[in-house]
Protein backbone atom coordinates (compact mmCIF):
# COMPACT_ATOMS: atom_id res chain seq x y z
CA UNK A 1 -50.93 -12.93 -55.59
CA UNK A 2 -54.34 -13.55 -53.77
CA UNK A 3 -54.23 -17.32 -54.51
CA UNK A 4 -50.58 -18.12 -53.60
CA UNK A 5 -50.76 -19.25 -50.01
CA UNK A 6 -47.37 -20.26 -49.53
CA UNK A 7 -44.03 -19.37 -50.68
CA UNK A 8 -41.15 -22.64 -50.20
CA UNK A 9 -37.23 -21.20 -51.40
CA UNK A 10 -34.09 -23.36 -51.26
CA UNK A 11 -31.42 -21.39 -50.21
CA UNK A 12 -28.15 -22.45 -51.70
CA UNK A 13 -28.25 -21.89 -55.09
CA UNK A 14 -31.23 -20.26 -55.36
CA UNK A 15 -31.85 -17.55 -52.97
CA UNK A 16 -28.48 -16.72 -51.85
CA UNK A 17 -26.23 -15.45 -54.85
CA UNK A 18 -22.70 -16.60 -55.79
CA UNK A 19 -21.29 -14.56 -53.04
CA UNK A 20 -23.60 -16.54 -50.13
CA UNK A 21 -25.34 -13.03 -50.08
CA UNK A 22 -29.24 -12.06 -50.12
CA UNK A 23 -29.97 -9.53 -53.29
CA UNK A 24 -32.24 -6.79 -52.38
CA UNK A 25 -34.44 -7.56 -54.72
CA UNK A 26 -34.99 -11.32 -52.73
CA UNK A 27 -35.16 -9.40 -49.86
CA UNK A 28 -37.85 -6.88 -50.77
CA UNK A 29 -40.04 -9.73 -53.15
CA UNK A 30 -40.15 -12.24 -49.67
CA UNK A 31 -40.65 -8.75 -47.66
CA UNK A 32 -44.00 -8.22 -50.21
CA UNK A 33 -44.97 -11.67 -50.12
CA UNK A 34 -45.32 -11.50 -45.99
CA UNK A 35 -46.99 -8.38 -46.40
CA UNK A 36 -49.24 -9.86 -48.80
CA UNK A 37 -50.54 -12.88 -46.26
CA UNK A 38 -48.63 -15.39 -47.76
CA UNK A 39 -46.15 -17.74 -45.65
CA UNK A 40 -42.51 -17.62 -47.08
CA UNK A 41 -40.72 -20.91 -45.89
CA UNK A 42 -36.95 -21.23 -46.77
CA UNK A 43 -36.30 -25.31 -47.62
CA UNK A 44 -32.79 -26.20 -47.05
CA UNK A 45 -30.64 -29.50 -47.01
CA UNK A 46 -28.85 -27.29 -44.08
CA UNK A 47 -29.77 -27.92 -40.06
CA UNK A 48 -31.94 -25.58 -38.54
CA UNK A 49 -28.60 -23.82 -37.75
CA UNK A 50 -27.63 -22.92 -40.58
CA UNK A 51 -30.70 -21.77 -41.64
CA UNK A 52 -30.89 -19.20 -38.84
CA UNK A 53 -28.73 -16.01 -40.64
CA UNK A 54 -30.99 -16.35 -43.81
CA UNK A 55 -34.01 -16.42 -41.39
CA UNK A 56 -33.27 -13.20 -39.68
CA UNK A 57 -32.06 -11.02 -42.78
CA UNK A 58 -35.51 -11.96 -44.50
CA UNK A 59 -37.27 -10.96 -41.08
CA UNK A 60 -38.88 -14.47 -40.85
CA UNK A 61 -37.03 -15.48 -37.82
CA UNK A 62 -39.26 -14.08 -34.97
CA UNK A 63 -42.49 -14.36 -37.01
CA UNK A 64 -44.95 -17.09 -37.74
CA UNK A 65 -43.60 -19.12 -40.38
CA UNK A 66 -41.48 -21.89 -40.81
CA UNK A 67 -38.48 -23.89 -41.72
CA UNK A 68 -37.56 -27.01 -43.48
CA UNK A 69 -34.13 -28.27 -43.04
CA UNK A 70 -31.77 -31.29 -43.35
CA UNK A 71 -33.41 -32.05 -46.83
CA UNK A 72 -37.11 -32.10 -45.09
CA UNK A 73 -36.10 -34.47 -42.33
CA UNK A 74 -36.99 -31.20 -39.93
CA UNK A 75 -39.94 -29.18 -40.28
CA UNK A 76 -39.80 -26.10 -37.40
CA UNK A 77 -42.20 -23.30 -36.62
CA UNK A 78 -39.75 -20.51 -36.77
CA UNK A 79 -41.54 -17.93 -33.89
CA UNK A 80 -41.52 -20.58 -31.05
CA UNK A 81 -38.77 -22.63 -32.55
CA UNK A 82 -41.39 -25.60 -32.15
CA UNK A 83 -40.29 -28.60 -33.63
CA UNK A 84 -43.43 -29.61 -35.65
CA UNK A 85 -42.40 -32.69 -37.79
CA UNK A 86 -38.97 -34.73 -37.38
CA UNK A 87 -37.95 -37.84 -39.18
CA UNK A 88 -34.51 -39.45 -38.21
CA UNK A 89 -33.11 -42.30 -39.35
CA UNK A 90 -32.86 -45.35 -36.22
CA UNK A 91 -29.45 -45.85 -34.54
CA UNK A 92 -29.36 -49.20 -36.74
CA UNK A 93 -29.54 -47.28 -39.98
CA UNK A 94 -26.36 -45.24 -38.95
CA UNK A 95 -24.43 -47.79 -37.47
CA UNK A 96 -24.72 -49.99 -41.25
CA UNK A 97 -24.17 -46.72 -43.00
CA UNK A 98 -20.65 -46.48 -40.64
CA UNK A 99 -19.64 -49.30 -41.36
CA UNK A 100 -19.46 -48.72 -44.94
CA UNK A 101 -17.89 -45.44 -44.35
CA UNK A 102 -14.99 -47.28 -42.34
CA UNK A 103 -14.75 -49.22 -45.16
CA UNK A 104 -14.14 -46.33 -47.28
CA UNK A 105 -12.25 -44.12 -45.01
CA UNK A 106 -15.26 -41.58 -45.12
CA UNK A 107 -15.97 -39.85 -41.72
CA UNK A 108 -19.74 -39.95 -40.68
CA UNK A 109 -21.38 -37.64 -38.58
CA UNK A 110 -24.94 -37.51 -38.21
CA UNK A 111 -27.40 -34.62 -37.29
CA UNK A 112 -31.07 -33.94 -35.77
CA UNK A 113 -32.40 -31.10 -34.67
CA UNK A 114 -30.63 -30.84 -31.23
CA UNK A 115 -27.18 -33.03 -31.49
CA UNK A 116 -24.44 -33.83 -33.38
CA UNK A 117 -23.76 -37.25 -33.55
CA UNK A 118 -20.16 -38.15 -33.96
CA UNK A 119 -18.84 -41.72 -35.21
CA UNK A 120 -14.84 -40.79 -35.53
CA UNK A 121 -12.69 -40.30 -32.74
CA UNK A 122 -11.08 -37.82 -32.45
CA UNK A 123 -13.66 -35.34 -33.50
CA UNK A 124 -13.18 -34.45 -37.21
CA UNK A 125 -12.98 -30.71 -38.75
CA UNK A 126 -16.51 -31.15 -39.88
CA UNK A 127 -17.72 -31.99 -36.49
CA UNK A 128 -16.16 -29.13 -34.98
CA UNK A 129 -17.12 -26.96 -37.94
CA UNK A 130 -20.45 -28.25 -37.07
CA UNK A 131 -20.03 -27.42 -33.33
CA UNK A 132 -19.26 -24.07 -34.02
CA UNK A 133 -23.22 -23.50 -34.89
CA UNK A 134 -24.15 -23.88 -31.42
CA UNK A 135 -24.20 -27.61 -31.40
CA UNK A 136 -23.47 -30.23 -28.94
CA UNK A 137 -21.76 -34.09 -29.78
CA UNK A 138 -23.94 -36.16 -27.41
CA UNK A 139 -22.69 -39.63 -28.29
CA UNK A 140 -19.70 -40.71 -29.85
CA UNK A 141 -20.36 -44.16 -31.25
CA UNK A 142 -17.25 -45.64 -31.45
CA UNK A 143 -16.62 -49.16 -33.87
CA UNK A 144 -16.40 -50.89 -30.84
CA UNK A 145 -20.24 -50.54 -30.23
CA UNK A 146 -21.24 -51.90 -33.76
CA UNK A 147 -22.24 -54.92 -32.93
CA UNK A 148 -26.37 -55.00 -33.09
């Protein structure tokens, strides 16, 4: 293992098993692999959030690796929770993609590493499932501040 360096795992589907659980045998391979030197960074299309349970049965939580969540939009230092790369989409961007999901009767809600942003009034079962993880709504945008 001297010339891996670094160690990315999706989570869903690949580390966690059918029952959303860690095997032992994960556990103990990443456990070698940090022992070894090499930097084990779980890639996720999760939040930071829901990254964090995975983080601290693997040990990595408190330690000097890192994260990459939303589908790579956030890239975090895990020890100081340091946000080290972040690429949102602008406020423009999610007001057009609303609009098509009014037109569709889809219910948007929109995520960095801080906020939740909420588009429907009232606030949707998958907001509040999402504010349940610690999570704030700082701005509603309602339809009636579409206009560009």
């Amino acid at each position: 293992m001297e010339n891996i360096k670094l160690i990315a795992i999706d989570i869903d589907g690949t580390l966690l098993d059918d029952q959303g659980k860690i095997s032992q045998a994960n556990i103990a391979a990443i456990n070698a692999a940090t022992q070894a030197g090499i930097k084990v960074v779980l890639a996720s299309g999760r939040p930071l959030s829901g990254l964090r349970k995975a983080l601290s049965q693997l040990g990595l939580w408190d330690t000097q690796q890192y994260s990459i969540a939303s589908n790579g939009a956030i890239i975090q230092e895990n020890k100081t929770a340091k946000i080290l790369s972040e690429k949102t989409l602008p406020l423009s961007a999610l007001k057009e993609l609303n609009q098509y999901a009014q037109r569709y009767d889809v219910n948007l809600v929109a995520q960095d590493h801080q906020f939740t942003y909420n588009f429907n009034s009232p606030i949707t079962f998958l907001t509040s499932r999402s504010l349940r993880q610690n999570r704030k709504v700082k701005k509603s945008i309602s339809p009636s501040s579409q206009s560009s």
